[in-house]
Short mmCIF file of C-alpha atoms in Angstrom, two decimals:
data_model
loop_
_atom_site.label_atom_id
_atom_site.label_comp_id
_atom_site.label_asym_id
_atom_site.label_seq_id
_atom_site.Cartn_x
_atom_site.Cartn_y
_atom_site.Cartn_z
CA MET A 1425 29.99 124.73 -10.86
CA ALA A 1426 30.41 122.89 -7.79
CA LYS A 1427 28.27 121.73 -4.79
CA LEU A 1428 29.16 121.76 -1.35
CA SER A 1429 27.15 119.34 1.35
CA LEU A 1430 27.20 119.34 4.93
CA THR A 1431 25.26 116.31 6.84
CA PRO A 1432 24.86 116.19 10.74
CA SER A 1433 26.39 112.77 10.72
CA TYR A 1434 30.25 114.47 9.68
CA GLN A 1435 29.71 113.32 6.24
CA PHE A 1436 31.71 116.36 3.16
CA THR A 1437 30.51 115.55 -0.04
CA ARG A 1438 31.81 117.75 -3.42
CA ASP A 1439 29.37 116.93 -6.58
CA ASP A 1440 30.64 118.92 -9.89
CA GLY A 1441 27.91 117.41 -11.73
CA GLU A 1442 29.98 114.25 -13.37
CA LYS A 1443 30.97 112.73 -10.01
CA GLU A 1444 30.44 112.92 -6.57
CA THR A 1445 32.96 112.74 -4.42
CA GLY A 1446 33.78 112.37 -0.42
CA PHE A 1447 36.16 114.59 1.68
CA HIS A 1448 37.46 114.97 5.54
CA HIS A 1449 34.50 116.82 7.55
CA PRO A 1450 36.09 121.09 7.21
CA ILE A 1451 34.16 120.70 10.96
CA THR A 1452 35.68 118.19 11.87
CA GLN A 1453 39.25 119.31 10.95
CA VAL A 1454 38.66 122.67 12.19
CA GLU A 1455 37.64 121.37 15.76
CA PHE A 1456 40.84 119.60 16.05
CA GLN A 1457 42.80 122.21 15.17
CA GLN A 1458 41.54 124.32 17.58
CA ILE A 1459 42.15 121.45 20.21
CA LYS A 1460 45.14 121.40 18.90
CA LEU A 1461 45.92 125.37 19.34
CA GLN A 1462 44.55 125.64 23.16
CA ASN A 1463 47.05 122.62 24.19
CA TRP A 1464 49.60 124.76 22.33
CA LEU A 1465 48.94 127.35 24.74
CA GLN A 1466 48.31 125.51 27.88
CA ASP A 1467 51.96 123.90 27.33
CA ARG A 1468 53.56 127.35 27.71
CA SER A 1469 51.55 128.63 30.20
CA LEU A 1470 50.40 131.21 28.40
CA PRO A 1471 46.08 131.83 28.81
CA ASN A 1472 43.04 130.13 28.15
CA LEU A 1473 41.99 132.57 25.52
CA PRO A 1474 38.48 132.51 23.38
CA ILE A 1475 39.32 130.17 20.11
CA TYR A 1476 36.74 130.16 17.55
CA PRO A 1477 36.89 127.75 14.55
CA LEU A 1478 35.63 129.25 10.70
CA ILE A 1479 35.87 127.66 8.05
CA ALA A 1480 35.52 130.11 4.84
CA ILE A 1481 33.92 128.62 1.26
CA SER A 1482 36.20 130.74 -1.25
CA ASN A 1483 34.46 130.52 -4.94
CA PRO A 1484 31.48 132.22 -4.57
CA GLU A 1485 29.75 129.88 -7.62
CA THR A 1486 30.15 126.86 -5.25
CA ILE A 1487 26.68 125.83 -3.99
CA ILE A 1488 26.58 124.92 -0.35
CA GLU A 1489 23.75 122.44 1.16
CA VAL A 1490 23.04 122.11 4.50
CA ILE A 1491 21.48 118.74 5.53
CA GLY A 1492 20.44 118.62 9.52
CA ASP A 1493 20.96 122.13 12.35
CA GLN A 1494 22.05 124.78 9.53
CA GLU A 1495 21.69 127.41 12.33
CA ASP A 1496 25.12 125.17 14.29
CA ILE A 1497 26.74 124.74 10.92
CA ALA A 1498 26.28 128.47 9.33
CA LYS A 1499 28.04 129.45 12.83
CA VAL A 1500 31.36 128.00 11.88
CA VAL A 1501 30.41 127.80 7.47
CA ALA A 1502 30.13 130.90 5.66
CA ARG A 1503 31.17 132.34 2.00
CA GLY A 1504 35.17 134.52 2.18
CA GLU A 1505 33.61 137.52 1.97
CA HIS A 1506 31.72 137.43 4.70
CA ILE A 1507 34.60 135.99 7.12
CA PRO A 1508 35.71 139.43 8.26
CA LYS A 1509 32.29 140.59 9.47
CA LYS A 1510 32.10 137.33 11.38
CA ILE A 1511 35.54 137.90 12.66
CA MET A 1512 34.88 142.31 14.25
CA GLU A 1513 31.33 140.77 15.69
CA MET A 1514 33.35 138.14 17.82
CA GLU A 1515 35.59 140.69 18.50
CA GLN A 1516 33.05 143.08 19.97
CA GLU A 1517 31.93 140.57 21.93
CA LEU A 1518 34.99 140.31 23.55
CA THR A 1519 35.74 143.85 24.10
CA ASP A 1520 34.60 143.36 27.91
CA ARG A 1521 36.85 140.58 28.76
CA SER A 1522 40.61 141.04 30.22
CA PRO A 1523 42.87 142.55 27.40
CA MET A 1524 44.53 139.56 25.75
CA PRO A 1525 48.21 139.48 26.44
CA HIS A 1526 49.45 140.25 22.26
CA GLN A 1527 52.47 140.60 22.47
CA LYS A 1528 53.71 137.15 24.46
CA LEU A 1529 51.02 135.06 22.57
CA GLY A 1530 52.96 137.01 19.03
CA TYR A 1531 56.57 136.46 20.29
CA GLU A 1532 55.99 132.21 21.24
CA ILE A 1533 54.10 131.62 17.97
CA GLN A 1534 57.00 133.99 16.35
CA ARG A 1535 60.07 132.14 18.14
CA GLU A 1536 58.60 128.30 17.58
CA ARG A 1537 57.56 128.52 13.87
CA ILE A 1538 58.83 126.49 11.19
CA ASP A 1539 58.04 127.42 7.01
CA PHE A 1540 56.73 124.65 5.61
CA ASP A 1541 58.37 123.31 2.16
CA LYS A 1542 56.67 120.26 2.06
CA ASP A 1543 56.67 118.58 -1.21
CA ILE A 1544 53.06 117.47 -1.99
CA MET A 1545 53.89 116.59 -5.41
CA ALA A 1546 55.88 113.67 -4.52
CA LYS A 1547 54.10 112.70 -1.44
CA HIS A 1548 51.06 111.83 -4.22
CA GLY A 1549 52.99 110.60 -7.44
CA VAL A 1550 52.46 113.43 -9.66
CA LYS A 1551 54.65 114.92 -11.72
CA VAL A 1552 55.13 118.46 -13.35
CA SER A 1553 54.01 117.01 -16.79
CA ASP A 1554 51.31 115.48 -15.47
CA LEU A 1555 49.38 119.09 -15.08
CA MET A 1556 46.64 120.10 -16.97
CA PRO A 1557 48.26 123.09 -19.33
CA GLY A 1558 46.33 126.22 -20.66
CA VAL A 1559 45.49 129.85 -18.85
CA GLN A 1560 42.14 129.53 -16.73
CA CYS A 1561 39.94 131.96 -17.58
CA PRO A 1562 38.89 133.80 -14.30
CA GLU A 1563 35.34 134.43 -15.02
CA CYS A 1564 34.56 131.00 -15.76
CA GLY A 1565 36.95 128.52 -14.60
CA TRP A 1566 36.97 127.53 -18.24
CA LEU A 1567 41.21 125.59 -18.92
CA GLY A 1568 42.32 127.03 -22.30
CA MET A 1569 42.42 130.44 -22.88
CA GLU A 1570 43.57 131.58 -26.65
CA ARG A 1571 46.34 135.05 -26.96
CA ILE A 1572 44.64 137.00 -29.14
CA TYR A 1573 47.39 140.52 -29.65
CA ALA A 1574 47.88 141.60 -25.66
CA ASN A 1575 45.01 139.78 -24.48
CA TRP A 1576 43.88 136.58 -23.04
CA LEU A 1577 40.71 135.61 -24.37
CA CYS A 1578 37.82 132.93 -23.55
CA PRO A 1579 36.20 130.58 -26.19
CA ARG A 1580 33.51 129.62 -23.40
CA CYS A 1581 32.56 133.30 -22.04
CA ASN A 1582 34.44 134.92 -24.32
CA LYS A 1583 36.19 136.76 -21.65
CA GLN A 1584 39.18 139.25 -22.09
CA SER A 1585 41.62 139.69 -19.63
CA LYS A 1586 45.45 141.36 -20.47
CA HIS A 1587 46.84 139.31 -16.90
CA ALA A 1588 45.09 136.09 -16.47
CA HIS A 1589 48.05 134.23 -17.04
CA LYS A 1590 49.50 135.09 -13.25
CA ARG A 1591 47.64 133.25 -11.45
CA THR A 1592 48.59 130.00 -14.01
CA LEU A 1593 51.81 130.15 -13.43
CA SER A 1594 52.14 131.24 -10.13
CA ASP A 1595 49.80 128.00 -10.02
CA TYR A 1596 52.89 125.92 -12.04
CA LEU A 1597 55.63 127.81 -9.81
CA LEU A 1598 54.17 126.17 -7.16
CA CYS A 1599 54.39 122.78 -7.98
CA SER A 1600 57.38 122.61 -9.63
CA GLY A 1601 59.86 124.35 -6.53
CA ASN A 1602 59.86 127.57 -7.97
CA ALA A 1603 61.92 127.26 -11.58
CA ILE A 1604 60.71 127.31 -15.17
CA SER A 1605 61.98 127.30 -18.30
CA ASN A 1606 60.89 129.14 -21.69
CA LYS A 1607 60.68 126.22 -23.27
CA GLU A 1608 57.93 125.33 -20.51
CA CYS A 1609 56.21 127.97 -20.05
CA MET A 1610 55.33 128.01 -23.76
CA ARG A 1611 53.90 124.50 -23.51
CA PHE A 1612 52.12 125.65 -20.20
CA LEU A 1613 50.98 128.96 -21.63
CA LYS A 1614 49.80 127.03 -24.75
CA ILE A 1615 51.59 129.64 -26.68
CA ASN A 1616 54.02 129.86 -29.44
CA SER A 1617 55.97 133.03 -29.64
CA ARG A 1618 59.11 132.33 -27.61
CA SER A 1619 59.74 135.62 -27.25
CA LEU A 1620 55.90 136.36 -25.89
CA ALA A 1621 56.91 133.90 -23.38
CA THR A 1622 60.15 135.59 -22.09
CA ARG A 1623 58.33 139.00 -22.01
CA ILE A 1624 56.04 137.50 -19.72
CA LEU A 1625 58.31 135.65 -17.25
CA GLN A 1626 60.50 139.13 -17.04
CA SER A 1627 57.50 140.73 -15.96
CA SER A 1628 56.57 137.83 -13.48
CA ASN A 1629 59.26 138.62 -11.09
CA LEU A 1630 61.49 135.88 -12.06
CA ALA A 1631 65.42 136.24 -11.99
CA TYR A 1632 67.18 134.45 -15.32
CA GLN A 1633 69.89 131.70 -14.39
CA LYS A 1634 72.12 132.20 -17.44
CA GLU A 1635 73.93 128.84 -16.91
CA HIS A 1636 70.61 126.80 -15.95
CA LYS A 1637 68.79 128.55 -18.80
CA ILE A 1638 65.73 128.21 -16.38
CA TRP A 1639 63.57 131.55 -14.50
CA ILE A 1640 63.73 131.68 -10.85
CA LYS A 1641 61.36 133.28 -8.77
CA LEU A 1642 62.58 135.44 -6.57
CA LYS A 1643 61.70 135.74 -2.55
#
């Protein structure tokens, strides 16, 4: 369980019980993105639309500690499950305004979009072999579920899951360039059966390249 602290002096820290780490303040980041979008609209002679920045804290176990004006920060920061309601409330406030040119705006965004394909691993000097192996428990986050018959069992909270490996495998593929071998699958999921690794990979929307002996994620 981690604790996030936000302060009016634009300090943002995370405390996981062992180490306190500082980060760029999320409100500063989202305000910067808001300015960039406003400038993008202006450069293309598009209407100056209202832009409401929101920040979602996705982990439900995270404790959010606000030091300062809680009301102002609460307008921007919320838990992930509360974001849809905030959006609906904002849309309700805009019902009396002039209609927005959704189609034109959508066309301009689609026309100028560029797929983001940056090698984050290379940027930070991280190798795939540096990643900690093990299937993560969807209940408590423990890294190292054990394969018991057709299920994954967490030795920490005793949670059982048939599909816990899917997220772990998906995370690996994001870091490895969408490719994995049977041997690497066995190592990363901490399983000893090659046939089990094959069954898992076959059921994970992957295509086998026989000439390279690797599994590739399908588009």
